[in-house]
């Protein structure tokens, strides 16, 4: 069996005739530097496995199809999980299977990101197998960010449009510029909170002392010097939140796990 066909069957999405082989403008060049994600020209979107009438296990992850491209995806019985503009193209994330997880999370299987020129599919991002390699997307400065479909979801890369017209899937930056360049956040995801806070302090973020708490875990973190703990959940994924202040605004950090020093899962910045 040909490798490309194997990938198509693993995806649950049979590979179609390359976009450049059909009538119309030539397919854009595509490139991927993200491990375990493939980015290929593609021109035809088949119907989702299972067909119409399926129900999403976590319907809150399904978003209304705003653009004609997203509407075309939904018409093929896929669950649309996000869409965003990328230059002349429209990126649409979609999946065939959404399963409810703990703490309000959602596992997204058979996830993909289609790139459309109007309503014409020109390329597809996907992961091998029925995994959570691709979950949803959101617009960001200079491109489109991809999250995986695991529990809980994590960002995996950025789609950008190069000056020469190439659609490029790139790894997450080592340092992310925020608030129009007025601040920067180092790559702290996956790091224990003590290591992450040291990197944040070095980057100009000041820990904001959290409120007094009767929670044993929060008190233990404060005793370990992590005074910025703002709250912890004792159930599910054991989320804890932390706050920092900087010249650009306020940084919120979320960890998961019930270890003594939980690992950073995500962060968000509120600009001044």
Tab-separated table of C-alpha atoms in Angstrom:
chain	number	residue	atom	x	y	z
A	1	UNK	CA	0.000	0.000	0.000
A	2	UNK	CA	1.361	3.432	-0.919
A	3	UNK	CA	2.538	5.565	1.998
A	4	UNK	CA	0.249	8.471	1.076
A	5	UNK	CA	-2.767	6.183	0.971
A	6	UNK	CA	-1.813	4.694	4.352
A	7	UNK	CA	-1.724	8.181	5.837
A	8	UNK	CA	-5.088	8.969	4.296
A	9	UNK	CA	-6.677	5.868	5.763
A	10	UNK	CA	-5.141	6.531	9.191
A	11	UNK	CA	-6.557	10.025	9.074
A	12	UNK	CA	-9.987	8.792	8.107
A	13	UNK	CA	-9.704	11.238	5.197
A	14	UNK	CA	-8.854	9.675	1.807
A	15	UNK	CA	-6.262	11.724	-0.033
A	16	UNK	CA	-7.679	13.311	-3.160
A	17	UNK	CA	-6.146	14.597	-6.362
A	18	UNK	CA	-3.527	17.287	-5.568
A	19	UNK	CA	-4.914	20.798	-5.835
A	20	UNK	CA	-2.381	21.740	-8.494
A	21	UNK	CA	-3.677	19.000	-10.795
A	22	UNK	CA	-7.126	20.536	-11.078
A	23	UNK	CA	-8.342	23.541	-13.014
A	24	UNK	CA	-7.849	26.965	-11.419
A	25	UNK	CA	-4.913	28.731	-9.787
A	26	UNK	CA	-1.905	26.542	-8.933
A	27	UNK	CA	-1.708	25.081	-5.444
A	28	UNK	CA	0.374	27.117	-2.993
A	29	UNK	CA	3.667	25.720	-1.744
A	30	UNK	CA	3.395	24.206	1.731
A	31	UNK	CA	6.073	23.417	4.320
A	32	UNK	CA	5.993	21.955	7.836
A	33	UNK	CA	8.707	22.005	10.508
A	34	UNK	CA	6.425	20.581	13.237
A	35	UNK	CA	7.056	16.974	14.211
A	36	UNK	CA	4.135	14.563	13.784
A	37	UNK	CA	2.080	17.014	11.711
A	38	UNK	CA	1.832	16.688	7.950
A	39	UNK	CA	0.973	19.550	5.606
A	40	UNK	CA	-0.031	18.571	2.066
A	41	UNK	CA	-1.744	20.104	-0.977
A	42	UNK	CA	-5.288	18.761	-1.242
A	43	UNK	CA	-8.226	19.709	-3.421
A	44	UNK	CA	-11.258	17.634	-2.408
A	45	UNK	CA	-12.810	17.121	1.014
A	46	UNK	CA	-14.776	13.873	1.465
A	47	UNK	CA	-17.587	13.462	3.930
A	48	UNK	CA	-16.683	12.812	7.553
A	49	UNK	CA	-16.488	9.185	8.700
A	50	UNK	CA	-19.827	8.203	10.176
A	51	UNK	CA	-21.856	10.582	8.041
A	52	UNK	CA	-24.656	12.905	9.108
A	53	UNK	CA	-26.649	12.657	12.315
A	54	UNK	CA	-23.679	12.137	14.644
A	55	UNK	CA	-23.646	14.054	17.909
A	56	UNK	CA	-20.543	15.723	19.305
A	57	UNK	CA	-19.638	14.408	22.753
A	58	UNK	CA	-18.752	17.961	23.816
A	59	UNK	CA	-20.934	20.267	21.697
A	60	UNK	CA	-19.431	23.362	23.294
A	61	UNK	CA	-16.282	22.803	21.193
A	62	UNK	CA	-18.261	23.028	17.929
A	63	UNK	CA	-18.348	26.619	16.636
A	64	UNK	CA	-20.805	28.183	14.170
A	65	UNK	CA	-19.519	28.100	10.589
A	66	UNK	CA	-19.029	31.791	9.789
A	67	UNK	CA	-17.310	31.729	6.402
A	68	UNK	CA	-18.342	29.984	3.195
A	69	UNK	CA	-15.294	27.753	3.599
A	70	UNK	CA	-16.390	26.625	7.083
A	71	UNK	CA	-19.951	26.150	5.851
A	72	UNK	CA	-18.632	23.888	3.092
A	73	UNK	CA	-16.780	21.834	5.721
A	74	UNK	CA	-19.889	21.536	7.904
A	75	UNK	CA	-21.910	20.492	4.848
A	76	UNK	CA	-19.577	17.499	4.541
A	77	UNK	CA	-20.650	16.414	8.075
A	78	UNK	CA	-17.461	17.500	9.884
A	79	UNK	CA	-17.572	19.288	13.248
A	80	UNK	CA	-16.052	22.762	12.812
A	81	UNK	CA	-13.863	23.720	15.806
A	82	UNK	CA	-12.393	27.031	14.620
A	83	UNK	CA	-11.603	29.334	11.696
A	84	UNK	CA	-9.296	32.261	11.041
A	85	UNK	CA	-7.980	34.375	8.177
A	86	UNK	CA	-4.433	33.867	6.891
A	87	UNK	CA	-3.689	36.382	4.149
A	88	UNK	CA	-5.857	35.492	1.151
A	89	UNK	CA	-6.683	32.103	2.686
A	90	UNK	CA	-9.160	30.892	5.283
A	91	UNK	CA	-8.014	28.289	7.810
A	92	UNK	CA	-10.740	25.995	9.165
A	93	UNK	CA	-10.183	23.349	11.866
A	94	UNK	CA	-12.556	20.397	11.920
A	95	UNK	CA	-12.875	16.853	13.280
A	96	UNK	CA	-15.078	13.787	13.070
A	97	UNK	CA	-15.122	12.802	16.748
A	98	UNK	CA	-15.336	14.868	19.956
A	99	UNK	CA	-15.387	13.098	23.337
A	100	UNK	CA	-16.082	14.679	26.731
A	101	UNK	CA	-13.239	14.520	29.260
A	102	UNK	CA	-12.719	15.502	32.891
A	103	UNK	CA	-12.892	19.089	34.185
A	104	UNK	CA	-14.832	20.265	31.149
A	105	UNK	CA	-12.140	19.164	28.685
A	106	UNK	CA	-12.718	17.606	25.275
A	107	UNK	CA	-10.687	15.029	23.355
A	108	UNK	CA	-10.757	15.795	19.634
A	109	UNK	CA	-10.018	12.851	17.330
A	110	UNK	CA	-9.466	12.827	13.566
A	111	UNK	CA	-8.718	16.555	13.680
A	112	UNK	CA	-7.541	18.523	10.649
A	113	UNK	CA	-6.950	22.075	9.476
A	114	UNK	CA	-7.992	22.928	5.927
A	115	UNK	CA	-6.659	25.944	4.027
A	116	UNK	CA	-9.176	27.426	1.604
A	117	UNK	CA	-8.941	29.973	-1.190
A	118	UNK	CA	-12.562	31.128	-1.121
A	119	UNK	CA	-14.449	27.845	-0.993
A	120	UNK	CA	-11.672	25.926	-2.777
A	121	UNK	CA	-9.641	23.609	-0.557
A	122	UNK	CA	-5.935	23.941	-1.350
A	123	UNK	CA	-4.075	22.249	1.534
A	124	UNK	CA	-4.545	20.213	4.688
A	125	UNK	CA	-2.735	19.828	8.030
A	126	UNK	CA	-3.232	16.524	9.845
A	127	UNK	CA	-1.588	14.082	12.266
A	128	UNK	CA	-1.082	10.371	11.743
A	129	UNK	CA	-3.679	8.068	13.260
A	130	UNK	CA	-6.765	8.728	15.352
A	131	UNK	CA	-4.937	10.973	17.783
A	132	UNK	CA	-5.419	14.400	19.276
A	133	UNK	CA	-2.570	15.826	17.168
A	134	UNK	CA	-4.839	18.566	15.765
A	135	UNK	CA	-7.733	20.058	17.677
A	136	UNK	CA	-8.601	23.697	17.051
A	137	UNK	CA	-7.159	26.970	15.803
A	138	UNK	CA	-7.266	30.662	16.660
A	139	UNK	CA	-5.964	33.817	15.037
A	140	UNK	CA	-2.801	35.349	16.474
A	141	UNK	CA	-0.502	38.207	15.437
A	142	UNK	CA	1.163	37.215	12.185
A	143	UNK	CA	-0.637	33.925	11.673
A	144	UNK	CA	-2.861	31.166	13.041
A	145	UNK	CA	-2.083	29.060	16.122
A	146	UNK	CA	-2.864	25.330	16.246
A	147	UNK	CA	-3.756	23.425	19.412
A	148	UNK	CA	-3.802	19.667	19.770
A	149	UNK	CA	-6.948	17.774	20.757
A	150	UNK	CA	-5.593	16.180	23.920
A	151	UNK	CA	-6.684	16.614	27.548
A	152	UNK	CA	-6.119	19.444	28.247
A	153	UNK	CA	-5.233	20.996	24.856
A	154	UNK	CA	-1.783	22.467	24.214
A	155	UNK	CA	-0.517	24.660	21.358
A	156	UNK	CA	1.581	22.767	18.810
A	157	UNK	CA	2.570	25.286	16.136
A	158	UNK	CA	1.774	28.337	14.052
A	159	UNK	CA	0.564	28.621	10.472
A	160	UNK	CA	2.126	31.569	8.649
A	161	UNK	CA	2.126	32.934	5.122
A	162	UNK	CA	5.655	33.691	3.953
A	163	UNK	CA	6.419	36.673	1.679
A	164	UNK	CA	7.029	34.273	-1.236
A	165	UNK	CA	3.490	32.853	-0.845
A	166	UNK	CA	4.463	29.599	0.901
A	167	UNK	CA	2.062	28.354	3.558
A	168	UNK	CA	4.321	27.348	6.441
A	169	UNK	CA	3.635	25.374	9.620
A	170	UNK	CA	6.243	26.436	12.197
A	171	UNK	CA	7.159	25.358	15.744
A	172	UNK	CA	6.178	27.540	18.683
A	173	UNK	CA	8.643	30.406	19.208
A	174	UNK	CA	11.258	30.196	21.972
A	175	UNK	CA	10.159	33.667	23.093
A	176	UNK	CA	6.726	35.030	22.241
A	177	UNK	CA	6.240	38.749	21.728
A	178	UNK	CA	3.040	40.092	23.307
A	179	UNK	CA	1.120	43.367	23.487
A	180	UNK	CA	2.520	44.771	20.264
A	181	UNK	CA	6.115	44.022	21.236
A	182	UNK	CA	5.899	45.719	24.650
A	183	UNK	CA	6.420	42.423	26.441
A	184	UNK	CA	7.844	38.944	25.888
A	185	UNK	CA	7.024	35.533	27.363
A	186	UNK	CA	9.664	32.771	27.251
A	187	UNK	CA	8.731	29.186	26.374
A	188	UNK	CA	7.516	27.984	29.784
A	189	UNK	CA	4.930	25.358	28.846
A	190	UNK	CA	5.765	21.981	30.353
A	191	UNK	CA	8.159	23.448	32.933
A	192	UNK	CA	7.713	23.104	36.724
A	193	UNK	CA	6.323	26.323	38.129
A	194	UNK	CA	9.537	27.164	40.024
A	195	UNK	CA	11.602	26.926	36.827
A	196	UNK	CA	8.971	28.839	34.850
A	197	UNK	CA	8.740	31.680	37.371
A	198	UNK	CA	12.533	32.136	37.302
A	199	UNK	CA	12.386	32.519	33.514
A	200	UNK	CA	9.470	34.953	33.784
A	201	UNK	CA	11.226	37.085	36.389
A	202	UNK	CA	14.303	37.223	34.150
A	203	UNK	CA	12.039	38.387	31.308
A	204	UNK	CA	10.671	41.290	33.371
A	205	UNK	CA	7.535	39.764	34.932
A	206	UNK	CA	7.028	40.354	38.672
A	207	UNK	CA	5.120	37.794	40.790
A	208	UNK	CA	1.903	39.219	42.276
A	209	UNK	CA	1.400	37.899	45.802
A	210	UNK	CA	-1.743	35.802	46.001
A	211	UNK	CA	-4.462	35.992	48.672
A	212	UNK	CA	-4.194	34.210	52.003
A	213	UNK	CA	-5.703	30.754	51.681
A	214	UNK	CA	-6.770	27.842	53.838
A	215	UNK	CA	-6.024	25.425	50.994
A	216	UNK	CA	-3.135	23.118	51.955
A	217	UNK	CA	-1.730	22.977	48.446
A	218	UNK	CA	-1.737	26.733	47.986
A	219	UNK	CA	-0.043	27.207	51.366
A	220	UNK	CA	2.609	24.635	50.427
A	221	UNK	CA	3.376	26.430	47.154
A	222	UNK	CA	3.698	29.733	49.003
A	223	UNK	CA	6.074	28.102	51.518
A	224	UNK	CA	8.183	26.956	48.565
A	225	UNK	CA	8.519	30.579	47.483
A	226	UNK	CA	5.793	30.558	44.838
A	227	UNK	CA	3.941	33.423	46.482
A	228	UNK	CA	1.957	34.281	43.342
A	229	UNK	CA	-0.332	31.244	43.563
A	230	UNK	CA	-3.843	32.604	43.047
A	231	UNK	CA	-5.919	29.453	43.481
A	232	UNK	CA	-5.916	25.678	42.992
A	233	UNK	CA	-8.553	23.098	42.135
A	234	UNK	CA	-8.566	19.907	44.158
A	235	UNK	CA	-10.344	17.850	41.497
A	236	UNK	CA	-10.013	16.852	37.850
A	237	UNK	CA	-6.752	18.022	36.297
A	238	UNK	CA	-5.701	19.822	39.494
A	239	UNK	CA	-5.407	23.251	37.913
A	240	UNK	CA	-3.530	26.023	39.740
A	241	UNK	CA	-3.338	29.656	38.641
A	242	UNK	CA	-0.576	32.234	39.128
A	243	UNK	CA	-0.319	35.970	38.343
A	244	UNK	CA	2.516	38.250	37.249
A	245	UNK	CA	2.734	41.940	36.386
A	246	UNK	CA	4.907	43.567	33.734
A	247	UNK	CA	5.290	46.730	31.710
A	248	UNK	CA	2.976	45.310	29.043
A	249	UNK	CA	0.174	44.187	31.364
A	250	UNK	CA	-0.793	41.175	33.477
A	251	UNK	CA	0.270	37.589	32.841
A	252	UNK	CA	-1.831	34.645	34.049
A	253	UNK	CA	-0.235	31.190	34.184
A	254	UNK	CA	-2.099	27.876	34.576
A	255	UNK	CA	-0.531	24.610	35.725
A	256	UNK	CA	-1.891	21.054	35.816
A	257	UNK	CA	-0.969	18.058	37.929
A	258	UNK	CA	-0.977	17.392	41.654
A	259	UNK	CA	2.780	17.258	42.217
A	260	UNK	CA	4.573	19.522	44.649
A	261	UNK	CA	5.637	21.784	41.754
A	262	UNK	CA	3.026	21.391	38.996
A	263	UNK	CA	3.919	21.997	35.345
A	264	UNK	CA	2.836	24.976	33.263
A	265	UNK	CA	0.094	24.147	30.815
A	266	UNK	CA	-0.921	27.542	29.424
A	267	UNK	CA	-0.637	31.285	29.899
A	268	UNK	CA	-2.484	34.406	28.824
A	269	UNK	CA	-1.653	38.101	28.783
A	270	UNK	CA	-4.018	41.012	29.457
A	271	UNK	CA	-2.366	44.053	27.867
A	272	UNK	CA	-2.510	47.511	29.423
